[in-house]
N, CA, C and O of each residue as an XYZ file, in Angstrom:
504
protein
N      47.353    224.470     34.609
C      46.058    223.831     34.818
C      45.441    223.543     33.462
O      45.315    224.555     32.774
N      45.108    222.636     33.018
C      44.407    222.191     31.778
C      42.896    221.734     31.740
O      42.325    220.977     32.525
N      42.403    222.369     30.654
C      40.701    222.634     30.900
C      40.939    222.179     29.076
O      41.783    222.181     28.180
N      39.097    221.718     29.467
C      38.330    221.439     28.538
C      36.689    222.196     28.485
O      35.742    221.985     29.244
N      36.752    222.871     27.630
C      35.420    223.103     27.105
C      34.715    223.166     26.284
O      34.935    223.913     25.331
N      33.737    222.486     26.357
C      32.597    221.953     24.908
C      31.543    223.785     25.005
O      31.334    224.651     25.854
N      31.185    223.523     23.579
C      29.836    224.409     23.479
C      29.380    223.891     22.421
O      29.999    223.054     21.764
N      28.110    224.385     22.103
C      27.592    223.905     20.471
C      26.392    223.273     20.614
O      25.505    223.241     19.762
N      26.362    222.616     22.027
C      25.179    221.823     21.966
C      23.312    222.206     21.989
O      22.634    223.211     22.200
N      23.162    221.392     21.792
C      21.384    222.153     21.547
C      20.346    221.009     21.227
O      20.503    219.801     21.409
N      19.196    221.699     20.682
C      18.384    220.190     20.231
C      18.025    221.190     18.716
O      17.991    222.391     18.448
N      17.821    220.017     18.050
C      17.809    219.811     16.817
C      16.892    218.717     15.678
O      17.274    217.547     15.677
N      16.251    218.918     15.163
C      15.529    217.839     14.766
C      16.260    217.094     13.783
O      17.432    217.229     13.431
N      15.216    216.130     13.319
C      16.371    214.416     12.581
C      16.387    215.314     11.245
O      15.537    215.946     10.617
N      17.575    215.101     11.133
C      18.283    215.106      9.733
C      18.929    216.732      9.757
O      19.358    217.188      8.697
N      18.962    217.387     10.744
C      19.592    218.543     11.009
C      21.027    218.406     11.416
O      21.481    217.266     11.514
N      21.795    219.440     11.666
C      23.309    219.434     11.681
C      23.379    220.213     12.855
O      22.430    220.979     13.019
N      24.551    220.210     13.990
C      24.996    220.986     15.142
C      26.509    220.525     14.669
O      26.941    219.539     14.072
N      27.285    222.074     15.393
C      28.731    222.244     15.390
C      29.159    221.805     16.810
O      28.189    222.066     17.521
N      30.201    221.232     17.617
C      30.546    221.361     18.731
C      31.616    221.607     18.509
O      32.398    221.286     17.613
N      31.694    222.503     19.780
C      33.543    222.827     19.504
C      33.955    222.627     21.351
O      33.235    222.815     22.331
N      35.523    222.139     21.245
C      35.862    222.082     22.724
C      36.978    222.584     22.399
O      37.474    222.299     21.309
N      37.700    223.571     23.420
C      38.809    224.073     23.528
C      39.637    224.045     24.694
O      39.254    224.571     25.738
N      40.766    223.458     24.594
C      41.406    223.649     25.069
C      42.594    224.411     25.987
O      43.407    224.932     25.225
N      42.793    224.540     26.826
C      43.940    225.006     27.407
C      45.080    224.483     28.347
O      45.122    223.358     28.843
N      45.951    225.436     28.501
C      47.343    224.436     28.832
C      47.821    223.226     27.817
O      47.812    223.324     26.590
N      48.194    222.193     28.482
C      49.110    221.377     27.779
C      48.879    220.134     28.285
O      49.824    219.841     29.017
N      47.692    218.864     28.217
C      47.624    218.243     28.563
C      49.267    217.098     28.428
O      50.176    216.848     29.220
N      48.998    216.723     27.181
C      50.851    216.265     27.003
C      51.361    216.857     25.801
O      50.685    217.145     24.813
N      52.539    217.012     25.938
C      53.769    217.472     24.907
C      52.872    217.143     23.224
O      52.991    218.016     22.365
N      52.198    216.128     22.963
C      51.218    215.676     21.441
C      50.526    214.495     22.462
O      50.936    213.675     23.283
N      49.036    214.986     21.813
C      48.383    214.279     22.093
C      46.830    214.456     21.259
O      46.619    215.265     20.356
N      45.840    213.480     21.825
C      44.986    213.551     20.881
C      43.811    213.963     21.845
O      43.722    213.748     23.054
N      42.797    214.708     20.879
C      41.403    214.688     21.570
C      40.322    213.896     21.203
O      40.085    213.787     20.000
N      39.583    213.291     22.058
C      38.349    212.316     21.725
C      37.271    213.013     21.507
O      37.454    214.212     21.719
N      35.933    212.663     21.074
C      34.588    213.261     21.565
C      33.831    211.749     21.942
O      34.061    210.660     21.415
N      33.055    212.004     22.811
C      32.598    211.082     23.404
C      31.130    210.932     23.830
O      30.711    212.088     23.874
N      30.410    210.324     24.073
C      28.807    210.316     24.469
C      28.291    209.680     25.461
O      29.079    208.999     26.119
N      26.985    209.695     25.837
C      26.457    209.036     26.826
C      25.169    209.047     26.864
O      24.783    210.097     27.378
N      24.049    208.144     26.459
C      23.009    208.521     26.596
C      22.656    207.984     28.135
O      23.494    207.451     28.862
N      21.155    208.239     28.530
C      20.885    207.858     29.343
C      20.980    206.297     29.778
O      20.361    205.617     28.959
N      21.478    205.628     30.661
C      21.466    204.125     30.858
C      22.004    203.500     30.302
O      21.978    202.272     30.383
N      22.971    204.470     29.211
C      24.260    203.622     28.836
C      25.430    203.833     28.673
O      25.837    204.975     28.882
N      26.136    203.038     28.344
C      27.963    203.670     28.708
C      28.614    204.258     27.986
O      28.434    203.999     26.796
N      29.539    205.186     28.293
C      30.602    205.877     27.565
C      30.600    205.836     26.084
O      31.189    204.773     25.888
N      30.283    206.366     24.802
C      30.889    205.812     23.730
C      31.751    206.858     22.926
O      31.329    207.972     22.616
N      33.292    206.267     22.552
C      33.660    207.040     22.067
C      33.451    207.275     20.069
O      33.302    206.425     19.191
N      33.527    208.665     19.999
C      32.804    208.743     18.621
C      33.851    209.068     17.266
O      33.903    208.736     16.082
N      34.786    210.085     18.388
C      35.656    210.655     17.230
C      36.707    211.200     17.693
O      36.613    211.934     18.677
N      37.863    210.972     17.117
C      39.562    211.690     18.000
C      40.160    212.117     16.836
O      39.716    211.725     15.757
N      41.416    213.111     16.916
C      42.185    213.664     16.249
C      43.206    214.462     17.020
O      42.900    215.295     17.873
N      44.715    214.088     16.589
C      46.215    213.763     17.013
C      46.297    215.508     16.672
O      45.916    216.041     15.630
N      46.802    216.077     17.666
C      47.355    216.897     17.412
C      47.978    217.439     16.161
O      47.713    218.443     15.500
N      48.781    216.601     16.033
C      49.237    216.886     14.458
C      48.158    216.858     13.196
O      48.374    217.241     12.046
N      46.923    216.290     13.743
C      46.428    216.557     12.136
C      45.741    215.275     12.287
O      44.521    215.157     12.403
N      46.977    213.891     12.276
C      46.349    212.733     12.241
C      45.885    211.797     12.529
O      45.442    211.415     11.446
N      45.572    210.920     13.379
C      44.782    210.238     14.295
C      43.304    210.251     13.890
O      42.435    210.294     14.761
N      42.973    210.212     12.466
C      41.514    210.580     13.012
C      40.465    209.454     13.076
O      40.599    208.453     12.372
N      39.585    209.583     13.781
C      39.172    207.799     13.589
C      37.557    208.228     14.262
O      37.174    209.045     15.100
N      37.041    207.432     13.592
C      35.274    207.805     14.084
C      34.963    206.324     14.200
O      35.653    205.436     13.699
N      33.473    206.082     15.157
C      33.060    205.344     15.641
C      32.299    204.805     14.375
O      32.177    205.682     13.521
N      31.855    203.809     14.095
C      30.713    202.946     12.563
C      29.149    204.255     12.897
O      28.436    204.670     11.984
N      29.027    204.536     13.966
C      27.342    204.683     14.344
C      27.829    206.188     13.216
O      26.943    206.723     12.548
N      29.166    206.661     13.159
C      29.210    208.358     13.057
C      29.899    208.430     11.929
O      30.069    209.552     11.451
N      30.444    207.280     11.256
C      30.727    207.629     10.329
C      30.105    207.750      8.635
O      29.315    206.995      8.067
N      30.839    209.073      8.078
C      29.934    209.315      7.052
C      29.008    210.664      7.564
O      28.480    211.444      6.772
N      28.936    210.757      8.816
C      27.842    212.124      9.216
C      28.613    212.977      9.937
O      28.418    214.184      9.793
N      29.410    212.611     10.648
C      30.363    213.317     11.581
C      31.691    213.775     10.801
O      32.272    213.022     10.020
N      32.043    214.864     11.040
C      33.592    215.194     11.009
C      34.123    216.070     12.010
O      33.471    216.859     12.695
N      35.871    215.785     12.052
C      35.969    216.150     13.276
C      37.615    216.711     13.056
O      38.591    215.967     13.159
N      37.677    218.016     12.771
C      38.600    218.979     12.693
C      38.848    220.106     13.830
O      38.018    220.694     14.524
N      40.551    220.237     13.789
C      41.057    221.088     14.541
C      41.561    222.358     14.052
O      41.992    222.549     12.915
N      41.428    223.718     15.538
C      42.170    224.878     14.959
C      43.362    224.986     15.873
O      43.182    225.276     17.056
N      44.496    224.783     15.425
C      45.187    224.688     16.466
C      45.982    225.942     16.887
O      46.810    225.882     17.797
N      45.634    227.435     15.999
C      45.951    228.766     16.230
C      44.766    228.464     17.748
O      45.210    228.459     18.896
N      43.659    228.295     17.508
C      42.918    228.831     18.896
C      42.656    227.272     19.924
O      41.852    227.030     20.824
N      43.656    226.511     19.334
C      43.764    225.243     20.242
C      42.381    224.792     20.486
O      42.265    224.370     21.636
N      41.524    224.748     19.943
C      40.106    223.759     19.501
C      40.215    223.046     18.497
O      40.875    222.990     17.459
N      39.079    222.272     19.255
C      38.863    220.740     18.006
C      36.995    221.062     17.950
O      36.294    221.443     18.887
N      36.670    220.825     16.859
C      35.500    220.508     16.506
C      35.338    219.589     15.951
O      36.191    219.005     15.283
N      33.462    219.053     16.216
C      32.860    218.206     15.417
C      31.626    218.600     15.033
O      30.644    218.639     15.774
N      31.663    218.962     13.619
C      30.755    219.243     12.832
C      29.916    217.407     12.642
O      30.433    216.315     12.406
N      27.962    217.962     12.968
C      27.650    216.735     12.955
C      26.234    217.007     11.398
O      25.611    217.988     10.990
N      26.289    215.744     11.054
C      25.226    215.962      9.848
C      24.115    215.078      9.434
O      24.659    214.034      9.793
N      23.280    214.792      9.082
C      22.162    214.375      9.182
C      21.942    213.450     10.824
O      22.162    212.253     11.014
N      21.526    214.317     11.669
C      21.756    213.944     13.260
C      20.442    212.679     13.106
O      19.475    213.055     12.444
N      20.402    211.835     13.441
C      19.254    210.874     14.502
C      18.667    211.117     15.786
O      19.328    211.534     16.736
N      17.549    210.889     15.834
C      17.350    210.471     17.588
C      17.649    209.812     18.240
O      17.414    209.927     19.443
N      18.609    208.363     17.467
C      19.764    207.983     18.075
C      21.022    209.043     18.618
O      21.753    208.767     19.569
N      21.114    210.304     17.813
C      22.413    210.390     18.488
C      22.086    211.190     19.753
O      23.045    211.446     20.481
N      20.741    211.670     20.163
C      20.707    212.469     21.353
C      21.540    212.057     22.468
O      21.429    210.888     22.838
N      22.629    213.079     23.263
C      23.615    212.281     24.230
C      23.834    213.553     25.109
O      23.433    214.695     24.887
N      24.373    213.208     25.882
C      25.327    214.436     26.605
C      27.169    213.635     26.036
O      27.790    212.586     26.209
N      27.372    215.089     25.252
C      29.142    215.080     24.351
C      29.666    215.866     25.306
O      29.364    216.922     25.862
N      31.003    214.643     25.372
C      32.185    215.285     26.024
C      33.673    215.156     24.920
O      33.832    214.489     23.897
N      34.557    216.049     25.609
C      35.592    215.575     25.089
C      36.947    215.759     25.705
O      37.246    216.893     26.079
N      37.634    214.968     25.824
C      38.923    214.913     26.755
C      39.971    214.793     25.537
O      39.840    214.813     24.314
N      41.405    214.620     26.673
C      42.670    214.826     26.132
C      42.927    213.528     26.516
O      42.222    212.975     27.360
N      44.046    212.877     25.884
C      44.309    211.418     25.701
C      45.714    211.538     25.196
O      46.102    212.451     24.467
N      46.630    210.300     25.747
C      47.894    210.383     25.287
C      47.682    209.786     23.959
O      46.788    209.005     23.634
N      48.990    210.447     22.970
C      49.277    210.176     21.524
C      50.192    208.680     21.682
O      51.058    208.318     22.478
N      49.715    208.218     20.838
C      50.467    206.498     20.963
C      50.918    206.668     19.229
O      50.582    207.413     18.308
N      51.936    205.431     19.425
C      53.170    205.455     18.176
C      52.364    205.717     16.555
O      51.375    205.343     15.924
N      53.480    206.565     16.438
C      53.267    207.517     14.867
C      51.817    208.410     15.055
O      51.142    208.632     14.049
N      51.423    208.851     16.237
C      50.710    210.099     16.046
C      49.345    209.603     16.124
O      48.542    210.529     16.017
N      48.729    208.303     16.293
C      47.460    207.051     16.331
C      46.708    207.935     17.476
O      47.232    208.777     18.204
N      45.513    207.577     17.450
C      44.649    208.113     18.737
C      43.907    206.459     18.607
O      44.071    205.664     17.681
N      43.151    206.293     19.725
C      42.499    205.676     20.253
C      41.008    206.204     20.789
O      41.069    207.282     21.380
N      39.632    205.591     20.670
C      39.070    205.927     21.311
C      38.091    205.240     22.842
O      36.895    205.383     23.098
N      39.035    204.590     23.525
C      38.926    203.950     24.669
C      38.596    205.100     26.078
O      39.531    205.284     26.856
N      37.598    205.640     26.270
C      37.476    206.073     27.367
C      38.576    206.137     28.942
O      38.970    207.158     29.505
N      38.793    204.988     29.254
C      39.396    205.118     30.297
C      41.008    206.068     29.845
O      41.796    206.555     30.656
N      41.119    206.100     28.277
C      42.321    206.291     28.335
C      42.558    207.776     28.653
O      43.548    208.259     29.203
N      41.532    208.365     28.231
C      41.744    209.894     28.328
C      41.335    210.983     30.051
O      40.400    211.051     30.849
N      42.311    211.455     29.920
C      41.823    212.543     31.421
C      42.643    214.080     31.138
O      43.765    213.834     31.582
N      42.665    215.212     30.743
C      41.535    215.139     31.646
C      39.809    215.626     30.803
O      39.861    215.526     29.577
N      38.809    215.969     31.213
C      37.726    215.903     30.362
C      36.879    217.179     30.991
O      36.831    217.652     32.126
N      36.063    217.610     29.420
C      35.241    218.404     30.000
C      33.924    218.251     30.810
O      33.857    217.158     31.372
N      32.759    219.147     31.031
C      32.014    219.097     31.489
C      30.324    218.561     30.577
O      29.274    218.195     31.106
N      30.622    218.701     29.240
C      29.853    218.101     28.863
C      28.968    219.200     28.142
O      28.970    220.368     28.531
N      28.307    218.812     27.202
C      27.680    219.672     26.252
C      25.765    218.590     25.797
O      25.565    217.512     25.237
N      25.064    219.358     26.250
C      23.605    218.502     25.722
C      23.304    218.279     24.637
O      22.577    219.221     24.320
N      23.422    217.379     23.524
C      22.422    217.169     22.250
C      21.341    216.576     21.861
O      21.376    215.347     21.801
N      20.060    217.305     21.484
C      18.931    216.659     21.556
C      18.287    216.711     20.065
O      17.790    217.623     19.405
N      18.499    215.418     19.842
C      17.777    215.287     17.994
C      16.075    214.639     18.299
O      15.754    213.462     18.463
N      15.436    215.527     18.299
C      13.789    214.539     17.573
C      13.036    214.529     16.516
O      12.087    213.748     16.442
């Protein structure tokens, strides 16, 4: 059975930093990558940030890059994203799922591609 779980989330004021971490269990596929992902209210899916099992895949969204980073432990099979000077743009509910690894180890961050996903973690910047 393969699970996802976020923690980390909270509220935070502008220009403050939150850690999220999601961990994994089981084996979604043989290599694969994890996304983090968002949603504010009344709008759609966005993905922010992924990283390939192996290390490489890593790829952030324009809104996150430069503030976001997004490293794995793969002794305790979590991925984090350390976030840094936050906005009240970024207030969201963060998720993060498992996603197949595509050629030479690449992630993608296309929503539909990933399943399966966690339950979601609150972040509130004002």
């Amino acid at each position: 059975h393969v699970q996802l779980v976020e923690s980390g989330g909270g509220s935070v004021q502008a220009g403050g930093s939150l850690a999220l971490s999601c961990e994994v269990s089981g084996h979604p596929y043989d290599q694969y990558c994890v996304g983090w992902f968002r949603q504010a209210p009344g709008k759609k899916r966005e993905g922010i940030a992924s990283i390939h099992t192996s290390g490489d895949g890593i790829l952030y969204a324009d809104s996150v890059k430069g503030r976001f980073t997004v490293s794995q432990d793969t002794a305790k099979n979590t991925v984090h994203l350390h976030m840094n000077n936050l906005k009240p743009e970024d207030t969201a509910m963060y998720y993060c799922a498992a996603g197949p690894s595509r050629y030479g180890g690449s992630c993608l961050l296309s929503p539909p591609l990933y399943s399966p996903w966690g339950q979601g973690t609150q972040v509130t910047v004002s």
